[in-house]
Amino acid sequence: MTIYIDTQNELHVEFQGIALTCPHCQTLTHLSPVAVPRFEDLNTRRPKHAGIGFRCDACGEPVFLKFAIRSFNPARIELSGNYIEVERARETFPLTYLPEEAESLFKEALSCYAAACFNAFGSMSRRTAQSLFRELGERGKLELFDTLQEIRELAALDDETFGIMRAVLFGSDSDPWPNQPSLNAERAGVLLEVMRDLLYQTFVRKARLLQAMTFRKFVVPSTSEASA
Ligand SMILES: [Zn+2]
């Protein structure tokens, strides 16, 4: 993706433009630039980064992105396509079904992810898993591992990615250093989906089923009552 600012202070983005999940309305949307730094200023001061204010095309709220500057030349200032989201969309997840300790740990994990602190997200995900192992016992741990295997097959995770997920969640803090694999944005994104599914399968699905069954018991009269 080529992005540059021309001498008229206009931002040019090739191909599809910039699309991301808006931190305000959580919609995957395009952004329109509303505050672009002046070409002259950038060219005089030569900073390493340029910050640009956008408007979310869906909700109109402001979204700020920071770009590394690739090069300066008389006609344009080229920016890197890998921007930094100053404020990221928060992940929503029905946390209330989780055991209390796991809930508070995973909440922090999600905050780390939203702040783009991907290794911190990995560490907090491991602590969440450790809390669950304690809560669910050895059998529960094995079931969680089976669920991870299922996710591997369903999501067609390659061996390397699966190995990383397994090491993050099922590795031990006493393993030889480094006892946790390093996570970049892509791996953290996969881990987030794995955690989401793992927790959903283990707690949310069960809790919702139980809730629905209890509800049914109350609303549907049993045959004996109905015939009585
Ligand atoms: Zn929005």
mmCIF file of C-alpha atoms and ligand atoms in Angstrom:
data_model
loop_
_atom_site.group_PDB
_atom_site.id
_atom_site.type_symbol
_atom_site.label_atom_id
_atom_site.label_comp_id
_atom_site.label_asym_id
_atom_site.label_seq_id
_atom_site.Cartn_x
_atom_site.Cartn_y
_atom_site.Cartn_z
ATOM 1 C CA MET A 1 0.000 0.000 0.000
ATOM 2 C CA THR A 2 1.497 3.344 -1.041
ATOM 3 C CA ILE A 3 0.551 6.279 1.150
ATOM 4 C CA TYR A 4 1.890 9.766 0.724
ATOM 5 C CA ILE A 5 1.241 13.428 1.422
ATOM 6 C CA ASP A 6 1.632 15.739 -1.581
ATOM 7 C CA THR A 7 2.759 19.360 -1.630
ATOM 8 C CA GLN A 8 -0.909 20.460 -1.398
ATOM 9 C CA ASN A 9 -1.126 18.707 2.011
ATOM 10 C CA GLU A 10 -3.363 16.052 0.590
ATOM 11 C CA LEU A 11 -3.182 12.454 1.705
ATOM 12 C CA HIS A 12 -3.154 9.847 -1.042
ATOM 13 C CA VAL A 13 -3.836 6.214 -0.271
ATOM 14 C CA GLU A 14 -3.602 3.734 -3.109
ATOM 15 C CA PHE A 15 -5.913 0.767 -3.640
ATOM 16 C CA GLN A 16 -8.713 0.385 -1.122
ATOM 17 C CA GLY A 17 -7.889 3.214 1.234
ATOM 18 C CA ILE A 18 -7.616 2.594 4.940
ATOM 19 C CA ALA A 19 -10.139 0.274 6.539
ATOM 20 C CA LEU A 20 -10.173 -0.897 10.130
ATOM 21 C CA THR A 21 -12.491 -1.703 13.012
ATOM 22 C CA CYS A 22 -13.564 1.643 14.435
ATOM 23 C CA PRO A 23 -12.808 1.987 18.178
ATOM 24 C CA HIS A 24 -16.097 3.859 18.642
ATOM 25 C CA CYS A 25 -18.735 1.968 16.673
ATOM 26 C CA GLN A 26 -16.841 -1.371 16.303
ATOM 27 C CA THR A 27 -17.706 -1.451 12.576
ATOM 28 C CA LEU A 28 -15.177 -2.528 9.964
ATOM 29 C CA THR A 29 -15.183 0.691 7.995
ATOM 30 C CA HIS A 30 -13.276 3.077 5.782
ATOM 31 C CA LEU A 31 -11.701 6.223 7.138
ATOM 32 C CA SER A 32 -11.587 9.695 5.592
ATOM 33 C CA PRO A 33 -8.644 11.942 6.421
ATOM 34 C CA VAL A 34 -9.677 15.157 8.179
ATOM 35 C CA ALA A 35 -6.416 16.404 9.701
ATOM 36 C CA VAL A 36 -3.248 15.829 7.678
ATOM 37 C CA PRO A 37 0.053 17.439 8.762
ATOM 38 C CA ARG A 38 1.313 20.130 6.410
ATOM 39 C CA PHE A 39 3.836 19.052 3.803
ATOM 40 C CA GLU A 40 5.989 22.121 4.520
ATOM 41 C CA ASP A 41 6.116 21.490 8.261
ATOM 42 C CA LEU A 42 7.005 17.833 7.870
ATOM 43 C CA ASN A 43 9.611 18.620 5.251
ATOM 44 C CA THR A 44 11.246 21.239 7.471
ATOM 45 C CA ARG A 45 11.192 19.292 10.746
ATOM 46 C CA ARG A 46 11.685 15.805 9.306
ATOM 47 C CA PRO A 47 10.110 13.776 12.128
ATOM 48 C CA LYS A 48 10.230 9.964 12.074
ATOM 49 C CA HIS A 49 6.439 9.686 12.345
ATOM 50 C CA ALA A 50 3.388 11.562 11.137
ATOM 51 C CA GLY A 51 0.065 11.541 12.991
ATOM 52 C CA ILE A 52 -3.107 11.830 10.957
ATOM 53 C CA GLY A 53 -6.664 12.435 12.157
ATOM 54 C CA PHE A 54 -9.395 10.542 10.312
ATOM 55 C CA ARG A 55 -13.143 10.422 10.494
ATOM 56 C CA CYS A 56 -14.916 7.076 10.688
ATOM 57 C CA ASP A 57 -17.150 6.815 7.620
ATOM 58 C CA ALA A 58 -19.695 4.845 9.650
ATOM 59 C CA CYS A 59 -20.121 6.904 12.830
ATOM 60 C CA GLY A 60 -18.236 10.130 12.139
ATOM 61 C CA GLU A 61 -16.102 9.871 15.298
ATOM 62 C CA PRO A 62 -12.384 10.684 15.119
ATOM 63 C CA VAL A 63 -9.757 7.967 14.668
ATOM 64 C CA PHE A 64 -6.052 8.757 15.036
ATOM 65 C CA LEU A 65 -3.327 6.833 13.256
ATOM 66 C CA LYS A 66 0.437 7.195 13.419
ATOM 67 C CA PHE A 67 2.574 6.412 10.377
ATOM 68 C CA ALA A 68 6.331 5.934 10.119
ATOM 69 C CA ILE A 69 7.731 8.251 7.470
ATOM 70 C CA ARG A 70 9.537 6.310 4.746
ATOM 71 C CA SER A 71 11.039 9.094 2.694
ATOM 72 C CA PHE A 72 10.994 12.800 1.916
ATOM 73 C CA ASN A 73 11.274 14.063 -1.626
ATOM 74 C CA PRO A 74 10.331 17.362 -3.300
ATOM 75 C CA ALA A 75 6.959 16.097 -4.551
ATOM 76 C CA ARG A 76 5.742 13.811 -1.800
ATOM 77 C CA ILE A 77 6.335 12.457 1.684
ATOM 78 C CA GLU A 78 5.914 8.716 1.682
ATOM 79 C CA LEU A 79 4.445 6.959 4.689
ATOM 80 C CA SER A 80 4.664 3.342 5.740
ATOM 81 C CA GLY A 81 1.558 1.224 5.179
ATOM 82 C CA ASN A 82 1.951 -0.253 8.681
ATOM 83 C CA TYR A 83 0.252 2.360 10.773
ATOM 84 C CA ILE A 84 -0.182 2.358 14.539
ATOM 85 C CA GLU A 85 -3.724 2.658 15.829
ATOM 86 C CA VAL A 86 -3.568 5.153 18.693
ATOM 87 C CA GLU A 87 -6.885 3.906 20.014
ATOM 88 C CA ARG A 88 -7.935 0.383 19.125
ATOM 89 C CA ALA A 89 -11.361 -1.175 19.152
ATOM 90 C CA ARG A 90 -12.031 -3.084 22.357
ATOM 91 C CA GLU A 91 -12.899 -6.708 21.939
ATOM 92 C CA THR A 92 -16.304 -7.592 23.251
ATOM 93 C CA PHE A 93 -16.747 -10.904 24.975
ATOM 94 C CA PRO A 94 -19.418 -12.228 27.356
ATOM 95 C CA LEU A 95 -17.071 -12.429 30.341
ATOM 96 C CA THR A 96 -19.694 -12.873 33.027
ATOM 97 C CA TYR A 97 -19.890 -16.619 32.432
ATOM 98 C CA LEU A 98 -16.265 -17.152 33.397
ATOM 99 C CA PRO A 99 -15.118 -18.043 36.921
ATOM 100 C CA GLU A 100 -14.398 -14.815 38.813
ATOM 101 C CA GLU A 101 -10.608 -15.002 38.813
ATOM 102 C CA ALA A 102 -10.384 -15.985 35.140
ATOM 103 C CA GLU A 103 -12.790 -13.189 34.286
ATOM 104 C CA SER A 104 -10.664 -10.481 35.877
ATOM 105 C CA LEU A 105 -7.458 -11.891 34.352
ATOM 106 C CA PHE A 106 -8.938 -12.153 30.889
ATOM 107 C CA LYS A 107 -10.349 -8.634 31.150
ATOM 108 C CA GLU A 108 -6.805 -7.390 31.605
ATOM 109 C CA ALA A 109 -5.686 -9.586 28.716
ATOM 110 C CA LEU A 110 -8.243 -7.870 26.473
ATOM 111 C CA SER A 111 -7.038 -4.440 27.627
ATOM 112 C CA CYS A 112 -3.480 -5.446 26.686
ATOM 113 C CA TYR A 113 -4.704 -6.520 23.259
ATOM 114 C CA ALA A 114 -6.609 -3.260 22.762
ATOM 115 C CA ALA A 115 -3.418 -1.359 23.650
ATOM 116 C CA ALA A 116 -1.500 -3.442 21.082
ATOM 117 C CA CYS A 117 0.714 -4.900 23.856
ATOM 118 C CA PHE A 118 0.718 -8.319 22.258
ATOM 119 C CA ASN A 119 3.232 -10.087 24.502
ATOM 120 C CA ALA A 120 1.438 -8.768 27.566
ATOM 121 C CA PHE A 121 -1.740 -10.153 26.020
ATOM 122 C CA GLY A 122 0.016 -13.521 25.657
ATOM 123 C CA SER A 123 1.166 -13.489 29.276
ATOM 124 C CA MET A 124 -2.274 -12.572 30.610
ATOM 125 C CA SER A 125 -3.854 -15.242 28.405
ATOM 126 C CA ARG A 126 -1.492 -17.784 29.970
ATOM 127 C CA ARG A 127 -2.436 -16.597 33.459
ATOM 128 C CA THR A 128 -6.099 -16.899 32.499
ATOM 129 C CA ALA A 129 -5.454 -20.463 31.327
ATOM 130 C CA GLN A 130 -3.544 -21.277 34.547
ATOM 131 C CA SER A 131 -6.446 -19.983 36.614
ATOM 132 C CA LEU A 132 -8.838 -22.163 34.604
ATOM 133 C CA PHE A 133 -6.647 -25.256 35.061
ATOM 134 C CA ARG A 134 -6.762 -24.693 38.833
ATOM 135 C CA GLU A 135 -10.499 -24.206 38.720
ATOM 136 C CA LEU A 136 -11.288 -27.142 36.449
ATOM 137 C CA GLY A 137 -8.699 -29.644 37.634
ATOM 138 C CA GLU A 138 -6.632 -32.065 35.570
ATOM 139 C CA ARG A 139 -9.646 -33.392 33.678
ATOM 140 C CA GLY A 140 -10.756 -29.888 32.795
ATOM 141 C CA LYS A 141 -7.250 -29.110 31.565
ATOM 142 C CA LEU A 142 -7.333 -32.150 29.276
ATOM 143 C CA GLU A 143 -10.732 -31.085 27.966
ATOM 144 C CA LEU A 144 -9.396 -27.611 27.246
ATOM 145 C CA PHE A 145 -6.532 -29.216 25.346
ATOM 146 C CA ASP A 146 -9.005 -31.298 23.330
ATOM 147 C CA THR A 147 -10.913 -28.112 22.515
ATOM 148 C CA LEU A 148 -7.674 -26.514 21.338
ATOM 149 C CA GLN A 149 -7.099 -29.542 19.073
ATOM 150 C CA GLU A 150 -10.606 -29.118 17.678
ATOM 151 C CA ILE A 151 -9.951 -25.449 16.983
ATOM 152 C CA ARG A 152 -6.746 -26.470 15.212
ATOM 153 C CA GLU A 153 -8.711 -28.686 12.846
ATOM 154 C CA LEU A 154 -11.684 -26.360 12.361
ATOM 155 C CA ALA A 155 -9.544 -23.291 11.753
ATOM 156 C CA ALA A 156 -6.887 -25.268 9.816
ATOM 157 C CA LEU A 157 -4.087 -23.844 11.958
ATOM 158 C CA ASP A 158 -0.650 -24.727 10.605
ATOM 159 C CA ASP A 159 1.788 -26.627 12.832
ATOM 160 C CA GLU A 160 3.817 -23.559 13.737
ATOM 161 C CA THR A 161 0.792 -21.499 14.771
ATOM 162 C CA PHE A 162 -0.699 -24.395 16.704
ATOM 163 C CA GLY A 163 2.649 -24.932 18.469
ATOM 164 C CA ILE A 164 2.696 -21.281 19.516
ATOM 165 C CA MET A 165 -0.878 -21.385 20.845
ATOM 166 C CA ARG A 166 -0.113 -24.572 22.770
ATOM 167 C CA ALA A 167 3.079 -23.102 24.211
ATOM 168 C CA VAL A 168 1.340 -19.884 25.309
ATOM 169 C CA LEU A 169 -1.605 -21.590 26.980
ATOM 170 C CA PHE A 170 -0.299 -24.966 28.077
ATOM 171 C CA GLY A 171 3.404 -24.238 28.552
ATOM 172 C CA SER A 172 4.782 -23.930 32.056
ATOM 173 C CA ASP A 173 6.491 -20.896 33.593
ATOM 174 C CA SER A 174 9.265 -23.281 34.662
ATOM 175 C CA ASP A 175 10.003 -24.344 31.054
ATOM 176 C CA PRO A 176 13.480 -23.362 29.798
ATOM 177 C CA TRP A 177 13.794 -19.692 28.793
ATOM 178 C CA PRO A 178 12.107 -18.293 26.762
ATOM 179 C CA ASN A 179 9.153 -20.108 28.311
ATOM 180 C CA GLN A 180 6.699 -18.115 26.227
ATOM 181 C CA PRO A 181 6.880 -17.588 22.481
ATOM 182 C CA SER A 182 7.058 -13.992 21.336
ATOM 183 C CA LEU A 183 3.809 -12.675 19.853
ATOM 184 C CA ASN A 184 3.406 -10.201 17.025
ATOM 185 C CA ALA A 185 0.107 -8.643 15.918
ATOM 186 C CA GLU A 186 -0.760 -11.592 13.685
ATOM 187 C CA ARG A 187 -0.082 -14.311 16.269
ATOM 188 C CA ALA A 188 -1.888 -12.306 18.962
ATOM 189 C CA GLY A 189 -4.882 -12.022 16.637
ATOM 190 C CA VAL A 190 -4.965 -15.805 16.254
ATOM 191 C CA LEU A 191 -4.559 -16.235 20.014
ATOM 192 C CA LEU A 192 -7.486 -13.893 20.601
ATOM 193 C CA GLU A 193 -9.735 -16.009 18.376
ATOM 194 C CA VAL A 194 -8.467 -19.197 20.039
ATOM 195 C CA MET A 195 -9.186 -17.795 23.530
ATOM 196 C CA ARG A 196 -12.584 -16.598 22.408
ATOM 197 C CA ASP A 197 -13.544 -20.023 21.103
ATOM 198 C CA LEU A 198 -11.935 -21.914 23.981
ATOM 199 C CA LEU A 199 -13.805 -19.885 26.594
ATOM 200 C CA TYR A 200 -16.998 -19.947 24.594
ATOM 201 C CA GLN A 201 -16.946 -23.721 24.237
ATOM 202 C CA THR A 202 -15.996 -24.282 27.859
ATOM 203 C CA PHE A 203 -18.212 -21.798 29.688
ATOM 204 C CA VAL A 204 -20.501 -19.641 27.619
ATOM 205 C CA ARG A 205 -22.093 -22.413 25.598
ATOM 206 C CA LYS A 206 -22.716 -24.519 28.691
ATOM 207 C CA ALA A 207 -24.050 -21.606 30.760
ATOM 208 C CA ARG A 208 -26.375 -20.515 27.966
ATOM 209 C CA LEU A 209 -27.650 -24.048 27.454
ATOM 210 C CA LEU A 210 -28.329 -24.457 31.180
ATOM 211 C CA GLN A 211 -30.051 -21.087 31.232
ATOM 212 C CA ALA A 212 -32.177 -21.978 28.228
ATOM 213 C CA MET A 213 -33.101 -25.352 29.742
ATOM 214 C CA THR A 214 -34.117 -23.755 33.049
ATOM 215 C CA PHE A 215 -36.150 -21.224 31.118
ATOM 216 C CA ARG A 216 -37.895 -23.996 29.161
ATOM 217 C CA LYS A 217 -38.800 -25.796 32.392
ATOM 218 C CA PHE A 218 -40.643 -22.680 33.521
ATOM 219 C CA VAL A 219 -42.409 -21.720 30.322
ATOM 220 C CA VAL A 220 -43.448 -25.124 28.971
ATOM 221 C CA PRO A 221 -45.880 -26.987 31.191
ATOM 222 C CA SER A 222 -45.030 -30.657 31.486
ATOM 223 C CA THR A 223 -47.452 -33.116 29.809
ATOM 224 C CA SER A 224 -48.736 -34.360 33.155
ATOM 225 C CA GLU A 225 -49.560 -30.790 34.269
ATOM 226 C CA ALA A 226 -51.123 -29.988 30.926
ATOM 227 C CA SER A 227 -53.393 -33.011 31.019
ATOM 228 C CA ALA A 228 -54.245 -32.565 34.692
HETATM 229 ZN ZN ZN B 1 -17.064 4.475 13.858
#
